[in-house]
PDB file of C-alpha atoms in Angstrom:
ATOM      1  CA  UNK W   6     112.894 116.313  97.805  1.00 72.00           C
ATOM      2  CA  UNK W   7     110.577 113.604  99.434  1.00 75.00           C
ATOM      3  CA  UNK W   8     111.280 110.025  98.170  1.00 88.00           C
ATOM      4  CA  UNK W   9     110.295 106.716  99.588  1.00 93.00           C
ATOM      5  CA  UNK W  10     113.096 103.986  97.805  1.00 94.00           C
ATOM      6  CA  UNK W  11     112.086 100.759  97.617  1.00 96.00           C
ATOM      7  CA  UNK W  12     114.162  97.236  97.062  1.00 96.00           C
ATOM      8  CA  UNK W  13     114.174  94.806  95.305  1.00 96.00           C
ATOM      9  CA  UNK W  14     112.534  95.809  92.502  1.00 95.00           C
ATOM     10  CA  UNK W  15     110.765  92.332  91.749  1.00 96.00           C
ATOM     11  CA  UNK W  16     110.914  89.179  93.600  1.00 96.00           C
ATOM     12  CA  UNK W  17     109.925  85.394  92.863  1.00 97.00           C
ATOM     13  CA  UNK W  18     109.974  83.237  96.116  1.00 97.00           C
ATOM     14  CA  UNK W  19     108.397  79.575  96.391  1.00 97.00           C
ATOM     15  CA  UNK W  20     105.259  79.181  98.054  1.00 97.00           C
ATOM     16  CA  UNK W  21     105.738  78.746 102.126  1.00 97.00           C
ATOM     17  CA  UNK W  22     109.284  80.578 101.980  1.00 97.00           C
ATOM     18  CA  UNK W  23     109.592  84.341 103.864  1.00 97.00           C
ATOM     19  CA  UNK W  24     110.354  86.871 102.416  1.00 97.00           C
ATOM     20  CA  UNK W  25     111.329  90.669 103.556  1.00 98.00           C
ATOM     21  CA  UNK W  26     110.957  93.712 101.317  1.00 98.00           C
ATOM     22  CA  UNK W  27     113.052  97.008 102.016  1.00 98.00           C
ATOM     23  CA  UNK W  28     111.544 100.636 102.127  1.00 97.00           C
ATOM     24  CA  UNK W  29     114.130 103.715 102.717  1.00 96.00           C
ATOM     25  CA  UNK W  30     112.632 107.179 102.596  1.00 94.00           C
ATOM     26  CA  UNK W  31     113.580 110.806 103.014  1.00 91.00           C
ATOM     27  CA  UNK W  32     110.563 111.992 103.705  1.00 83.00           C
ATOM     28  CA  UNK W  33     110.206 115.300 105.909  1.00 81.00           C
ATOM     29  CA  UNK W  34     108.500 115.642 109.138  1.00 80.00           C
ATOM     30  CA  UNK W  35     107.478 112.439 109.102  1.00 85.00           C
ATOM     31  CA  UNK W  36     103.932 111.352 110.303  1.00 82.00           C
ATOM     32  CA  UNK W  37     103.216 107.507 109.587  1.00 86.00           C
ATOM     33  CA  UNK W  38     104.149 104.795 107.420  1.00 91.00           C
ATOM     34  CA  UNK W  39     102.474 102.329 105.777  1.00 91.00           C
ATOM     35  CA  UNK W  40     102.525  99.344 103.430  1.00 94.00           C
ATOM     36  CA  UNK W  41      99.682  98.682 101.186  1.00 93.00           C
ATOM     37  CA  UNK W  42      99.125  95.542  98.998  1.00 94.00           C
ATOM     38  CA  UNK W  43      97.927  96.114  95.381  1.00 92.00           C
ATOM     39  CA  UNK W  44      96.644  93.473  93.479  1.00 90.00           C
ATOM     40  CA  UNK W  45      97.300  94.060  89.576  1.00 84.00           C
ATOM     41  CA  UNK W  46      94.173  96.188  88.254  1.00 80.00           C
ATOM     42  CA  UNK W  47      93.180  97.429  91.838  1.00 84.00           C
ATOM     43  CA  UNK W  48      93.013  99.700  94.586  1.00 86.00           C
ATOM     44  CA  UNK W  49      95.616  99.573  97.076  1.00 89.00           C
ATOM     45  CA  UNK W  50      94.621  97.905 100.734  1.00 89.00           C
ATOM     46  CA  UNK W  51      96.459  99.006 103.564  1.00 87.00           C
ATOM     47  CA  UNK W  52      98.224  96.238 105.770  1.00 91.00           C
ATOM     48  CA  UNK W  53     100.191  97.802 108.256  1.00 87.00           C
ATOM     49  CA  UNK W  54     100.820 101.434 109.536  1.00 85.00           C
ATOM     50  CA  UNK W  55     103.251 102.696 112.123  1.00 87.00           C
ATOM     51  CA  UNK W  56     103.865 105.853 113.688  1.00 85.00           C
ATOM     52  CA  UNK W  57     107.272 106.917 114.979  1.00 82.00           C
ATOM     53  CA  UNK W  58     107.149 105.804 117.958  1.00 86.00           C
ATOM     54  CA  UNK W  59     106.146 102.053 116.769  1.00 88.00           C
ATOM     55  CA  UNK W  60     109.029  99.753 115.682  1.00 90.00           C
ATOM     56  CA  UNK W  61     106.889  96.639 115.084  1.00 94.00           C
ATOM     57  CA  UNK W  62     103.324  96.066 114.093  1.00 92.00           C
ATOM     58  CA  UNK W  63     102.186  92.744 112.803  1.00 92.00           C
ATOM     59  CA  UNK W  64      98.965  91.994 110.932  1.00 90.00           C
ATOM     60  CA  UNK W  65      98.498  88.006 110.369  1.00 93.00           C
ATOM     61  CA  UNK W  66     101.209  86.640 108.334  1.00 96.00           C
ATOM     62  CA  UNK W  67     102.629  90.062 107.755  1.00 95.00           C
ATOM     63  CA  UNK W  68     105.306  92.146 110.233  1.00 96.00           C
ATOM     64  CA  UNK W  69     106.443  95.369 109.310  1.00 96.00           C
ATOM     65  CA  UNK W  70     109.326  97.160 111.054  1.00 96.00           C
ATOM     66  CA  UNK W  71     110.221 101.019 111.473  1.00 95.00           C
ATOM     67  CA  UNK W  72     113.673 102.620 111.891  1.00 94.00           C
ATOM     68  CA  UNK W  73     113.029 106.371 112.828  1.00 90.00           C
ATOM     69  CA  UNK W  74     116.460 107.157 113.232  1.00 91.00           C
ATOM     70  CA  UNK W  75     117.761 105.686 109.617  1.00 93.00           C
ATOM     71  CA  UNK W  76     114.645 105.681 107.728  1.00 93.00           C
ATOM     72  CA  UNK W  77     114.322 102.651 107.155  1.00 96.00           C
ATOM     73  CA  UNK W  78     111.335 100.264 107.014  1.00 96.00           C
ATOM     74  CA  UNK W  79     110.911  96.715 106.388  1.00 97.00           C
ATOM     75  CA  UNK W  80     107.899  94.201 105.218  1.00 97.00           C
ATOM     76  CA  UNK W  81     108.607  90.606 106.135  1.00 97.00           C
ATOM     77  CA  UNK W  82     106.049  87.827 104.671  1.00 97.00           C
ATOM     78  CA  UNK W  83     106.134  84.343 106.177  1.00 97.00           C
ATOM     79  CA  UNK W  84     104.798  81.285 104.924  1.00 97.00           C
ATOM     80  CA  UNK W  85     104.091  82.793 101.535  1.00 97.00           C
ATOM     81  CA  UNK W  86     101.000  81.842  99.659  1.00 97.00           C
ATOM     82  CA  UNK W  87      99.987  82.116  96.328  1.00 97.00           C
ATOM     83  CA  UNK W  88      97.525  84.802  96.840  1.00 95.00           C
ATOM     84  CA  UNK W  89     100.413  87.023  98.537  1.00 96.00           C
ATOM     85  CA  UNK W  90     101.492  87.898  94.661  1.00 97.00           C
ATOM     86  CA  UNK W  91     100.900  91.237  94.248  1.00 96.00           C
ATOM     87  CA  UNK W  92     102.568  94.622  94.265  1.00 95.00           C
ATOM     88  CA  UNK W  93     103.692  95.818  98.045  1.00 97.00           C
ATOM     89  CA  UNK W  94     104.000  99.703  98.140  1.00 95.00           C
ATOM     90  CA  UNK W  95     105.386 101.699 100.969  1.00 95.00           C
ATOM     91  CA  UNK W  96     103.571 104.956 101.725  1.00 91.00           C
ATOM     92  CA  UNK W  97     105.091 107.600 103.868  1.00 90.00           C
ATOM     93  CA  UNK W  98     103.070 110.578 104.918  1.00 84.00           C
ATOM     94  CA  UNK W  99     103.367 114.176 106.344  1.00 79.00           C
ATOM     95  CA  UNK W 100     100.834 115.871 108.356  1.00 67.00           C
ATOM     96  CA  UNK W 101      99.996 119.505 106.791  1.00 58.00           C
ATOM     97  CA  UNK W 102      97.559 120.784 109.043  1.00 57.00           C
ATOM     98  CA  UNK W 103      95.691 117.342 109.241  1.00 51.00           C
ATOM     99  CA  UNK W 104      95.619 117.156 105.575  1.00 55.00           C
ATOM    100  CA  UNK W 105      98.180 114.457 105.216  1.00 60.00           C
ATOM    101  CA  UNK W 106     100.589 114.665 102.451  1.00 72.00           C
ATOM    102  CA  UNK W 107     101.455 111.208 101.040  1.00 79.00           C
ATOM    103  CA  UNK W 108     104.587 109.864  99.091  1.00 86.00           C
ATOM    104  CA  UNK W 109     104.239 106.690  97.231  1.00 90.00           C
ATOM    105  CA  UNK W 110     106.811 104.154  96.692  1.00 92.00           C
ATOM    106  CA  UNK W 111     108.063 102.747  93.381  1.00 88.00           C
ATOM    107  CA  UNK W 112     106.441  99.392  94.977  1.00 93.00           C
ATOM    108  CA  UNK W 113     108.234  95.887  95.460  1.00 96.00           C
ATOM    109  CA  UNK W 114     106.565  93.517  92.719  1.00 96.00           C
ATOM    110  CA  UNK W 115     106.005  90.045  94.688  1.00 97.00           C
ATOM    111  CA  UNK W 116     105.537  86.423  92.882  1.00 97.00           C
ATOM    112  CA  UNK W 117     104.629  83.505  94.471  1.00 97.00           C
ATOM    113  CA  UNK W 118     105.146  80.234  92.267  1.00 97.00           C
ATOM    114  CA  UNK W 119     104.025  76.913  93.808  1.00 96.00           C
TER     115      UNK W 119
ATOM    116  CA  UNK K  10      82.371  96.280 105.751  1.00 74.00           C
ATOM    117  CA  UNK K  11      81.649  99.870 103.820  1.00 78.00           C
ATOM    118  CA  UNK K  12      84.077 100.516 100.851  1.00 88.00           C
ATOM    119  CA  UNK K  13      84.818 103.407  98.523  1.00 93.00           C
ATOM    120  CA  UNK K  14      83.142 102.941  94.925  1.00 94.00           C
ATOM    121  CA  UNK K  15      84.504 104.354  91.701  1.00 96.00           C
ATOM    122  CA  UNK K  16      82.547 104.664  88.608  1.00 95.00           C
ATOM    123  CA  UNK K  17      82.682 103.866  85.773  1.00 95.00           C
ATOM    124  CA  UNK K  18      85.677 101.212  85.816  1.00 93.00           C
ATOM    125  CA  UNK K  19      86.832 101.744  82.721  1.00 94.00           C
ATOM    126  CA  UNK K  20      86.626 104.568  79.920  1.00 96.00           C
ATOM    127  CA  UNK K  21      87.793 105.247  76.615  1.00 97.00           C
ATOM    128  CA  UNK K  22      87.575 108.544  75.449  1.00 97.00           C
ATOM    129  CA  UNK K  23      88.849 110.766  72.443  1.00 97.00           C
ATOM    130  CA  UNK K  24      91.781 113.321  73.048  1.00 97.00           C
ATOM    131  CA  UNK K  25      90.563 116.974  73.617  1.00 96.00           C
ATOM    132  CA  UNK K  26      87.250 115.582  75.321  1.00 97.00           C
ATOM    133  CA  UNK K  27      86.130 116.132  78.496  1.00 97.00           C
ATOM    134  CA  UNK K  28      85.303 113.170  81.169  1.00 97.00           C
ATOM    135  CA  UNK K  29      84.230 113.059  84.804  1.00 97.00           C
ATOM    136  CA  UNK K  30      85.397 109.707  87.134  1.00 97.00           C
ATOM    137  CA  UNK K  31      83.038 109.654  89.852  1.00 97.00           C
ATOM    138  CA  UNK K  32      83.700 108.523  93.324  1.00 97.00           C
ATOM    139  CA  UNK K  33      81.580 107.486  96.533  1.00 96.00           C
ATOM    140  CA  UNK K  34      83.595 107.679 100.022  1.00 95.00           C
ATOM    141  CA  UNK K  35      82.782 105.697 102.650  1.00 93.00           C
ATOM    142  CA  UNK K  36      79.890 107.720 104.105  1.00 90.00           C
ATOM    143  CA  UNK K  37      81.564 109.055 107.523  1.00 87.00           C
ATOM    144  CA  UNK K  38      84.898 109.984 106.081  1.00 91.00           C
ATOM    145  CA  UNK K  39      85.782 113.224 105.683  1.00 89.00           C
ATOM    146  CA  UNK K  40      88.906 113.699 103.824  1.00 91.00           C
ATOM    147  CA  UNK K  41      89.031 112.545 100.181  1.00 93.00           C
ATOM    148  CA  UNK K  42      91.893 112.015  97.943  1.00 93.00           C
ATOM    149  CA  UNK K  43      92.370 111.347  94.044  1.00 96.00           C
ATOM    150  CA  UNK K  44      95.615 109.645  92.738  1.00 95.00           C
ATOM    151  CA  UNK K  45      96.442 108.258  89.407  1.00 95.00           C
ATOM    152  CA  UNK K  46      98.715 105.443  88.222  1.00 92.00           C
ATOM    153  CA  UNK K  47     100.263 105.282  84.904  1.00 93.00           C
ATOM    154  CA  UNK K  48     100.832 102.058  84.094  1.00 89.00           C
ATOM    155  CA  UNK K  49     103.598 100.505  85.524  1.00 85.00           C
ATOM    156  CA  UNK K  50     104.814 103.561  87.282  1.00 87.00           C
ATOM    157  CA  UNK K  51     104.063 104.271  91.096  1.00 86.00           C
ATOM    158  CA  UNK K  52     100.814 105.929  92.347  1.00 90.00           C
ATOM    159  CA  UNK K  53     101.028 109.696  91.920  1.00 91.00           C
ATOM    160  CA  UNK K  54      99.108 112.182  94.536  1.00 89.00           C
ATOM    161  CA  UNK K  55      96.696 114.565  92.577  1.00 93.00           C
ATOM    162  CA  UNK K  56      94.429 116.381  95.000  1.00 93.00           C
ATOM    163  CA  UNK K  57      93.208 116.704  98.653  1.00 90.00           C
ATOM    164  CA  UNK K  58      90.199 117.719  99.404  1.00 92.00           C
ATOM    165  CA  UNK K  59      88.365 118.412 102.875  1.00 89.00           C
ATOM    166  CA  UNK K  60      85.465 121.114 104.401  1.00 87.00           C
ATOM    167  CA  UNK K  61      84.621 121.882 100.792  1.00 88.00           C
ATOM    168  CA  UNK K  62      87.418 123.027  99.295  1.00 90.00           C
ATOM    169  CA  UNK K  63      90.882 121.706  97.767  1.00 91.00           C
ATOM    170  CA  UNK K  64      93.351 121.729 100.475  1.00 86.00           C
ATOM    171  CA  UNK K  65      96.646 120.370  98.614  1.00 85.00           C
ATOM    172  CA  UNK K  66      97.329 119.495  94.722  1.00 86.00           C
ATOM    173  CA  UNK K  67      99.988 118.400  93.421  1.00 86.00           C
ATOM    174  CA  UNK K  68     101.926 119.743  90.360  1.00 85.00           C
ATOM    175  CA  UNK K  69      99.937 117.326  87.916  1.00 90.00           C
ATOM    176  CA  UNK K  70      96.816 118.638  89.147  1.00 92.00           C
ATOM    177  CA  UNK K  71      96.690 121.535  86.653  1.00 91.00           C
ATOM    178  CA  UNK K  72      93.957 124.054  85.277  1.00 93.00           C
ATOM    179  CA  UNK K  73      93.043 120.660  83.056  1.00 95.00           C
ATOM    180  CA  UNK K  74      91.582 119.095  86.338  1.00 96.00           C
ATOM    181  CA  UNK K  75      88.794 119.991  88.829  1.00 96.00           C
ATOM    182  CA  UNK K  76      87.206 118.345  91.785  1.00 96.00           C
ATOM    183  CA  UNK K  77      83.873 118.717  93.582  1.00 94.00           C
ATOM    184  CA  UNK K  78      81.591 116.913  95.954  1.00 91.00           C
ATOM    185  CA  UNK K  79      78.352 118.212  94.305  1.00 84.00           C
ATOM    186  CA  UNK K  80      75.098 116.559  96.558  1.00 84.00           C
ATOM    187  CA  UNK K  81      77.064 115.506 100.017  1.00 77.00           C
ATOM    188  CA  UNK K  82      77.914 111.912  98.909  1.00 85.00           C
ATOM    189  CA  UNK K  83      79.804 111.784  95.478  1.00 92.00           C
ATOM    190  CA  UNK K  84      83.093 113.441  94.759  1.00 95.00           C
ATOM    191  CA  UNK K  85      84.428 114.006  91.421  1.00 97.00           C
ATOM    192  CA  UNK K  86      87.077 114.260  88.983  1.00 97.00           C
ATOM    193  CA  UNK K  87      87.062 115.965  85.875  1.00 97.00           C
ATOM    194  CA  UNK K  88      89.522 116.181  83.345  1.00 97.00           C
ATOM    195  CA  UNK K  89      88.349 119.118  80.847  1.00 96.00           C
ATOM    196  CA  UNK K  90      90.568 118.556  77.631  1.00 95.00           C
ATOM    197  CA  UNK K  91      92.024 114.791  77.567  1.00 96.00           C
ATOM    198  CA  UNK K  92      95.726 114.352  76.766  1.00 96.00           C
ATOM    199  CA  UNK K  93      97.297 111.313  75.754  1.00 96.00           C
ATOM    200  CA  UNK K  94      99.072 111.047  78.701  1.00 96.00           C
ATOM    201  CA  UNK K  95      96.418 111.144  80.962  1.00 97.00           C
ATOM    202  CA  UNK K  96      96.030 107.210  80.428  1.00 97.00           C
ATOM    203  CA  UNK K  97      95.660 106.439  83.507  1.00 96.00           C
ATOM    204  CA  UNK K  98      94.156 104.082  86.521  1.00 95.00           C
ATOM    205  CA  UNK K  99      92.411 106.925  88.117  1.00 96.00           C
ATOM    206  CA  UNK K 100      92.057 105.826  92.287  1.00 95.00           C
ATOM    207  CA  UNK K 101      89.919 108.159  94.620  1.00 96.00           C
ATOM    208  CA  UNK K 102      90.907 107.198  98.288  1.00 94.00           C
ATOM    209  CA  UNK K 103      89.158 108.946 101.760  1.00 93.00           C
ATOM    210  CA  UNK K 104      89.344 108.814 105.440  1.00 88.00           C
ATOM    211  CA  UNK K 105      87.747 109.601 108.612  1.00 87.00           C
ATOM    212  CA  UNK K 106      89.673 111.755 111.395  1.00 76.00           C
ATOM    213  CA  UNK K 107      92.431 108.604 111.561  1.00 70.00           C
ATOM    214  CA  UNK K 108      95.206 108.196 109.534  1.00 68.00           C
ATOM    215  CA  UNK K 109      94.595 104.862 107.129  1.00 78.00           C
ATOM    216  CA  UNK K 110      92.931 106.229 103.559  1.00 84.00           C
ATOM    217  CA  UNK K 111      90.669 103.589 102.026  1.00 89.00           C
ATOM    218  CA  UNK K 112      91.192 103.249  98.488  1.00 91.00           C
ATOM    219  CA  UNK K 113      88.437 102.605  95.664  1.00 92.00           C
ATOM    220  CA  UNK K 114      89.052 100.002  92.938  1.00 90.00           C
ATOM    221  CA  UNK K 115      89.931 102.529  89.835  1.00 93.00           C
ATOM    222  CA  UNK K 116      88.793 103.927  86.886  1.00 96.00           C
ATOM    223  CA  UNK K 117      91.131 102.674  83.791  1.00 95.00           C
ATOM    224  CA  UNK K 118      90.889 105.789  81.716  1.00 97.00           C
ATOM    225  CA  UNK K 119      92.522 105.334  78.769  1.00 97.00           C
ATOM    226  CA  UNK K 120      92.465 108.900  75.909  1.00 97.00           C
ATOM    227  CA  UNK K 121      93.196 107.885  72.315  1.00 96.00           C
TER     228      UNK K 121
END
């Protein structure tokens, strides 16, 4: 069965400390990955997505990283600001004919307190 | 910058009724999505839709739901007999040929 993992669960960091959230998934062929930000009550908005041939992709303050081989993804957040609370969900997806099949995450819940 | 809109953003409705959440892609996508998100559970995959026609649903999706892109610039959702459980944040989502999907702001759909 597909299933995209995420850890930790929840997460309170001070403002201006990193952070890195974990995404493991089992998801079969693989096509791209991507991390979205959801703010509570909204849409998701995609940050970062990487194929499997990319290990790194940044996007301002945000660098996400791609294992092929173990499955394995990570978000890291530096210098984090206020407005970085939000949910971060990892998306994996499968290409069915150019349809794109997507698996959600159970999301990484991230708090920012000054 | 264009942006997928979802109307209305909220809706309250009785159980057994029937209620449509309307969606405008951005206007040169072609590949449109619905998902829904229980609240505070993940975001679930409903339906894919592309060329006309439903091209993958997902076990939720059942004889309950239907979509349609009736005049070339809306696509809709409708839910013919409301359940309980379909309480929901209701997000539609599309894309062009590349692979990001731009997400719409919800519908809170809540069935009492």
């Amino acid at each position: 069965k597909n299933q995209v993992e995420q850890s930790p669960q929840s997460l309170i960091i001070l403002e201006g400390k990193n952070c890195t959230l974990q995404c493991n998934y089992t998801v079969s062929p693989f096509s791209n990955l991507r991390w979205y930000k959801q703010d509570t009550g909204r849409g998701p908005v995609s940050l970062t997505i990487m194929t499997f041939s990319e290990n790194t992709k940044s996007n301002g303050r945000y660098t996400a990283t791609l294992d092929a081989d173990t499955k394995q993804s990570s978000l890291h957040i530096t210098a984090s600001q206020l407005s970085d609370s939000a949910s971060y969900i990892c998306v994996v997806s499968q290409n069915s004919g150019g349809y794109q099949k997507v698996t959600f995450g159970t999301g990484t819940k991230l708090q920012v307190i000054p | 910058e264009p942006e997928v809109t979802q109307t209305p953003s909220h809706q309250v409705t009785q159980m057994g009724q029937e209620v449509i959440l309307r969606c405008v892609p951005i206007s040169n996508h072609l590949y449109f999505y619905w998902y829904r998100q229980i609240l505070g559970q993940k975001v679930e995959f409903l339906v894919s839709f592309y060329n006309n026609e439903i091209s993958e649903k997902s076990e939720i999706f059942d004889d309950q739901f239907s979509v349609e892109r009736p005049d070339g610039s809306n696509f809709t959702l409708k839910i013919r007999s409301t359940k309980l459980e379909d309480s929901a944040m209701y997000f539609c989502a599309s894309k062009a040929g590349g692979e990001t999907q731009y997400f719409g702001p919800g519908t809170r759909l809540l069935v009492l």
